[in-house]
XYZ file of N, CA, C and O in Angstrom:
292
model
N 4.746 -28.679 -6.391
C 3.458 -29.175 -6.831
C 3.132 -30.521 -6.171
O 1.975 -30.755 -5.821
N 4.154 -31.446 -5.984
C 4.139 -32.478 -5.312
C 2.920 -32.433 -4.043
O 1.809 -32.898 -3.787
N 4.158 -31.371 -3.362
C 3.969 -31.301 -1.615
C 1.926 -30.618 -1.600
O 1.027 -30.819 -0.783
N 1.952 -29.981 -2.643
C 0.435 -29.251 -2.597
C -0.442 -30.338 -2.959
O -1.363 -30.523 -2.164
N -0.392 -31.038 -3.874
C -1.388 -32.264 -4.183
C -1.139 -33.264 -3.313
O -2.113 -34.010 -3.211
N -0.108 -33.610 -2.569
C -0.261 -34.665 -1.507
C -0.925 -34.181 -0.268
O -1.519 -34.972 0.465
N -0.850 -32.937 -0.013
C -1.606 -32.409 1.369
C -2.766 -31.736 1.088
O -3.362 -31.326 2.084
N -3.245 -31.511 0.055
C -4.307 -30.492 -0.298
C -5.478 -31.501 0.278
O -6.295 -30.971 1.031
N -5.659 -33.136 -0.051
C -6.818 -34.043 0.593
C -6.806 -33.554 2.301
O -7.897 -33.436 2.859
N -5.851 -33.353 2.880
C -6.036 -33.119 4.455
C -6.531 -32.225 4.990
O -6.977 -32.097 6.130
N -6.423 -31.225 3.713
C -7.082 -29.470 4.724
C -8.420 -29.693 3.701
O -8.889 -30.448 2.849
N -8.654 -28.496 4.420
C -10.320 -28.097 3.879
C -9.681 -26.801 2.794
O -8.702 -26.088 2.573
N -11.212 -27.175 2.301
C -11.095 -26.009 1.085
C -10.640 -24.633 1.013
O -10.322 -24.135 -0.066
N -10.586 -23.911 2.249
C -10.134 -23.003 2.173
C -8.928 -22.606 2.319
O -8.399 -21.706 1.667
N -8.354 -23.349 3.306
C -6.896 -23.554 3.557
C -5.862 -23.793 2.676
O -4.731 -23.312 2.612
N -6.686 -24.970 1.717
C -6.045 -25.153 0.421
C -5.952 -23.779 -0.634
O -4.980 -23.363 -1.265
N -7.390 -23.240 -0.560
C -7.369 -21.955 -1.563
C -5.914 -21.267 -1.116
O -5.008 -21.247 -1.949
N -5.720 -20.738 0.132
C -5.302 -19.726 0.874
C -3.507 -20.066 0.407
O -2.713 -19.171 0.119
N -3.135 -21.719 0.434
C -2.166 -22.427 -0.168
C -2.183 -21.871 -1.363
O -1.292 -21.047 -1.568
N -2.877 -22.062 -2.147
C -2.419 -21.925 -3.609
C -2.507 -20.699 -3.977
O -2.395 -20.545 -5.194
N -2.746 -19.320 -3.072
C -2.990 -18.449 -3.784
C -1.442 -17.587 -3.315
O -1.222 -16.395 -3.530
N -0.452 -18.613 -2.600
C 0.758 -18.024 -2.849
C 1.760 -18.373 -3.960
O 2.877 -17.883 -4.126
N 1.099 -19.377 -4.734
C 2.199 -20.018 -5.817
C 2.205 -18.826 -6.664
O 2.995 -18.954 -7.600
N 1.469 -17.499 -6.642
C 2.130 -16.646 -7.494
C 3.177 -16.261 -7.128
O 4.136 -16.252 -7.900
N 3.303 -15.704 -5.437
C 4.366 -15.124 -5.074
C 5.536 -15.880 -4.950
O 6.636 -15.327 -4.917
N 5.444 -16.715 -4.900
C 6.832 -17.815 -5.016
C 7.293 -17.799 -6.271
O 8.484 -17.516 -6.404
N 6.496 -18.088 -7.472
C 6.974 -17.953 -8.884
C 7.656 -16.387 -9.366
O 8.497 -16.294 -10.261
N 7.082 -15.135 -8.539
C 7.582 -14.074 -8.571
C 8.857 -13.940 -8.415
O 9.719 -13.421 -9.124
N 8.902 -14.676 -7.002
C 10.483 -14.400 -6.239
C 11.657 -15.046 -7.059
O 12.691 -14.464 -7.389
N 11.345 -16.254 -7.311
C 11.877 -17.186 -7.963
C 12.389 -16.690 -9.364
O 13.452 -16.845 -9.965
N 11.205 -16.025 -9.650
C 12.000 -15.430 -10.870
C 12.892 -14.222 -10.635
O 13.725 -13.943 -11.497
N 12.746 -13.228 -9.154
C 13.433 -12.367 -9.527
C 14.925 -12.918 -8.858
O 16.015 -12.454 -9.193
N 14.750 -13.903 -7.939
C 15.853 -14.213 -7.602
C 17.108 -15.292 -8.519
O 18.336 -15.311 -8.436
N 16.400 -15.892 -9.144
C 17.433 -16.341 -10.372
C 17.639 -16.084 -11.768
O 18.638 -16.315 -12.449
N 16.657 -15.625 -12.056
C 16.333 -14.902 -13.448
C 16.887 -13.710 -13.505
O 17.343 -13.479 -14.625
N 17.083 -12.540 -12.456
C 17.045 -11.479 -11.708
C 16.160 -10.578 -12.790
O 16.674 -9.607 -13.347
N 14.688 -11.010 -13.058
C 13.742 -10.193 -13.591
C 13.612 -8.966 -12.557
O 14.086 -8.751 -11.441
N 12.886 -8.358 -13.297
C 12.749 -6.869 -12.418
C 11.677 -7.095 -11.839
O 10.755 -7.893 -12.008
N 12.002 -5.954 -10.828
C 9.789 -6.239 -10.147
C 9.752 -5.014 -10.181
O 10.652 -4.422 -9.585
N 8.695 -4.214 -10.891
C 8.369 -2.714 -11.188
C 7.251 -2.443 -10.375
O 6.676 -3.303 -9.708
N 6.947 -1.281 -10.426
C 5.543 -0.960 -9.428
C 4.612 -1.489 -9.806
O 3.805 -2.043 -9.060
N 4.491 -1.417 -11.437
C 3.061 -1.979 -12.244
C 3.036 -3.508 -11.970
O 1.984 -4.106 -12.191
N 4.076 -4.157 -11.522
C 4.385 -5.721 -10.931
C 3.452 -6.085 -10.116
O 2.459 -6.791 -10.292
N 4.027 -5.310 -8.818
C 3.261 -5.039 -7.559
C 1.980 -4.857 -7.646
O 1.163 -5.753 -7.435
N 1.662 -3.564 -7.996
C 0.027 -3.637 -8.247
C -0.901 -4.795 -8.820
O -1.818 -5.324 -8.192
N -0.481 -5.119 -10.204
C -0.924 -6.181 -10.782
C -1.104 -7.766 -9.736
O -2.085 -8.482 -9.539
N 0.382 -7.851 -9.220
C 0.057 -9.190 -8.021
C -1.142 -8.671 -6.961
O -2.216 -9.178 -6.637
N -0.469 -7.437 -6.573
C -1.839 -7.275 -5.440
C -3.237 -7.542 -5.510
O -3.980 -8.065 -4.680
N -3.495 -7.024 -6.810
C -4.568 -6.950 -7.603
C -5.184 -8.799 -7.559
O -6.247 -9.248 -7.130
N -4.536 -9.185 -7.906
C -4.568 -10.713 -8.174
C -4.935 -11.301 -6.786
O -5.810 -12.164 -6.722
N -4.409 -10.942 -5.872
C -4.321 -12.113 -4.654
C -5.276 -11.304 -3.680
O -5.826 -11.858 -2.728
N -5.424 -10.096 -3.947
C -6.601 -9.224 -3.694
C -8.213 -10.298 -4.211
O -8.900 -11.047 -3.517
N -8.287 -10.058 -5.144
C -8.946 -10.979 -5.676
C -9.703 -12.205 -5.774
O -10.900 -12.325 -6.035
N -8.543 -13.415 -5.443
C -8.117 -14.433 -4.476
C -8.845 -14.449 -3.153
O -9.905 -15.067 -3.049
N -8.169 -13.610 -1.857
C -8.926 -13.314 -0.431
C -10.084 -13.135 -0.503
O -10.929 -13.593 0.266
N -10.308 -12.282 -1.658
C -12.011 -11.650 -0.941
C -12.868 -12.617 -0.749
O -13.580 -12.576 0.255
N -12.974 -13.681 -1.669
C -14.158 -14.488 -1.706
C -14.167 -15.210 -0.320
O -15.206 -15.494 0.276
N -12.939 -15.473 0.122
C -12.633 -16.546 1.383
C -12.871 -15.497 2.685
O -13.643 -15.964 3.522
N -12.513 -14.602 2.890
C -12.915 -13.598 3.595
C -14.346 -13.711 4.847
O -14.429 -13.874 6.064
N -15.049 -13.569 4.010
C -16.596 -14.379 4.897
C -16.832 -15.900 5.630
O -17.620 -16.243 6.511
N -15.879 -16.598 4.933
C -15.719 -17.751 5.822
C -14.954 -17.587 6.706
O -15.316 -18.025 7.798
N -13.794 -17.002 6.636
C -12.866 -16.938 7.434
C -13.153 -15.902 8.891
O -12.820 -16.082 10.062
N -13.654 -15.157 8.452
C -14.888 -13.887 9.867
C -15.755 -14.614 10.034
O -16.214 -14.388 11.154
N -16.309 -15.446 9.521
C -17.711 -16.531 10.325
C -17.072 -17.307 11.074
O -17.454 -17.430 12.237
N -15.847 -18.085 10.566
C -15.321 -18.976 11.195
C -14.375 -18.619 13.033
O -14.235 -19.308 14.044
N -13.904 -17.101 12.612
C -13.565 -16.579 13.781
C -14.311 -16.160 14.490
O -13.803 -16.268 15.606
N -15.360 -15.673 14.576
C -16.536 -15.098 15.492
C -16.986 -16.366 16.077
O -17.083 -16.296 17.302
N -17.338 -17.688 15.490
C -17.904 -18.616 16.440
C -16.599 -19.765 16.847
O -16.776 -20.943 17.156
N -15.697 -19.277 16.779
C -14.136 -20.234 17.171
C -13.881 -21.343 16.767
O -12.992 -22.044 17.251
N -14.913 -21.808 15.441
C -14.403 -23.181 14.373
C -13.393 -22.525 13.495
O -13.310 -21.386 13.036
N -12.588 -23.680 13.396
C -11.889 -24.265 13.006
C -12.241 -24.143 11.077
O -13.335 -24.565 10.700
N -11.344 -23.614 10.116
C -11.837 -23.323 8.978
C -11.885 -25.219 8.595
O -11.215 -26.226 8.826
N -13.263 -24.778 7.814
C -13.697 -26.205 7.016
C -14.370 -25.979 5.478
O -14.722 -26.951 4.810
């Protein structure tokens, strides 16, 4: 949380979104790797679902931003 609030002022908004929309999957792993929670299919779907979710909106900036070769802002 540190490292995300000290760098989040340097990028632009989307970059940051794109950042934070992996702290699910890290909290996932994390749990299955020391907790050794299970990860079931209905897991999977449900995250996908989520970070599915997440992308779409950024999506259109991110194809505007590649078609004219800026730099996401």
């Amino acid at each position: 949380f540190y490292l995300q609030m000290k760098y989040q002022q340097q990028v632009s908004a989307p970059k940051a979104a794109l950042i934070y929309m992996l702290e699910p999957v890290f909290a996932s792993l994390f749990a299955y790797f020391i907790n050794k929670d299970q990860i079931t299919k209905e897991t999977l779907i449900g995250g996908a679902i989520i970070l599915a979710s997440l992308l779409i909106p950024l999506l259109p900036k991110v194809m505007r931003a590649k078609r004219t070769c800026q730099p996401l802002e």
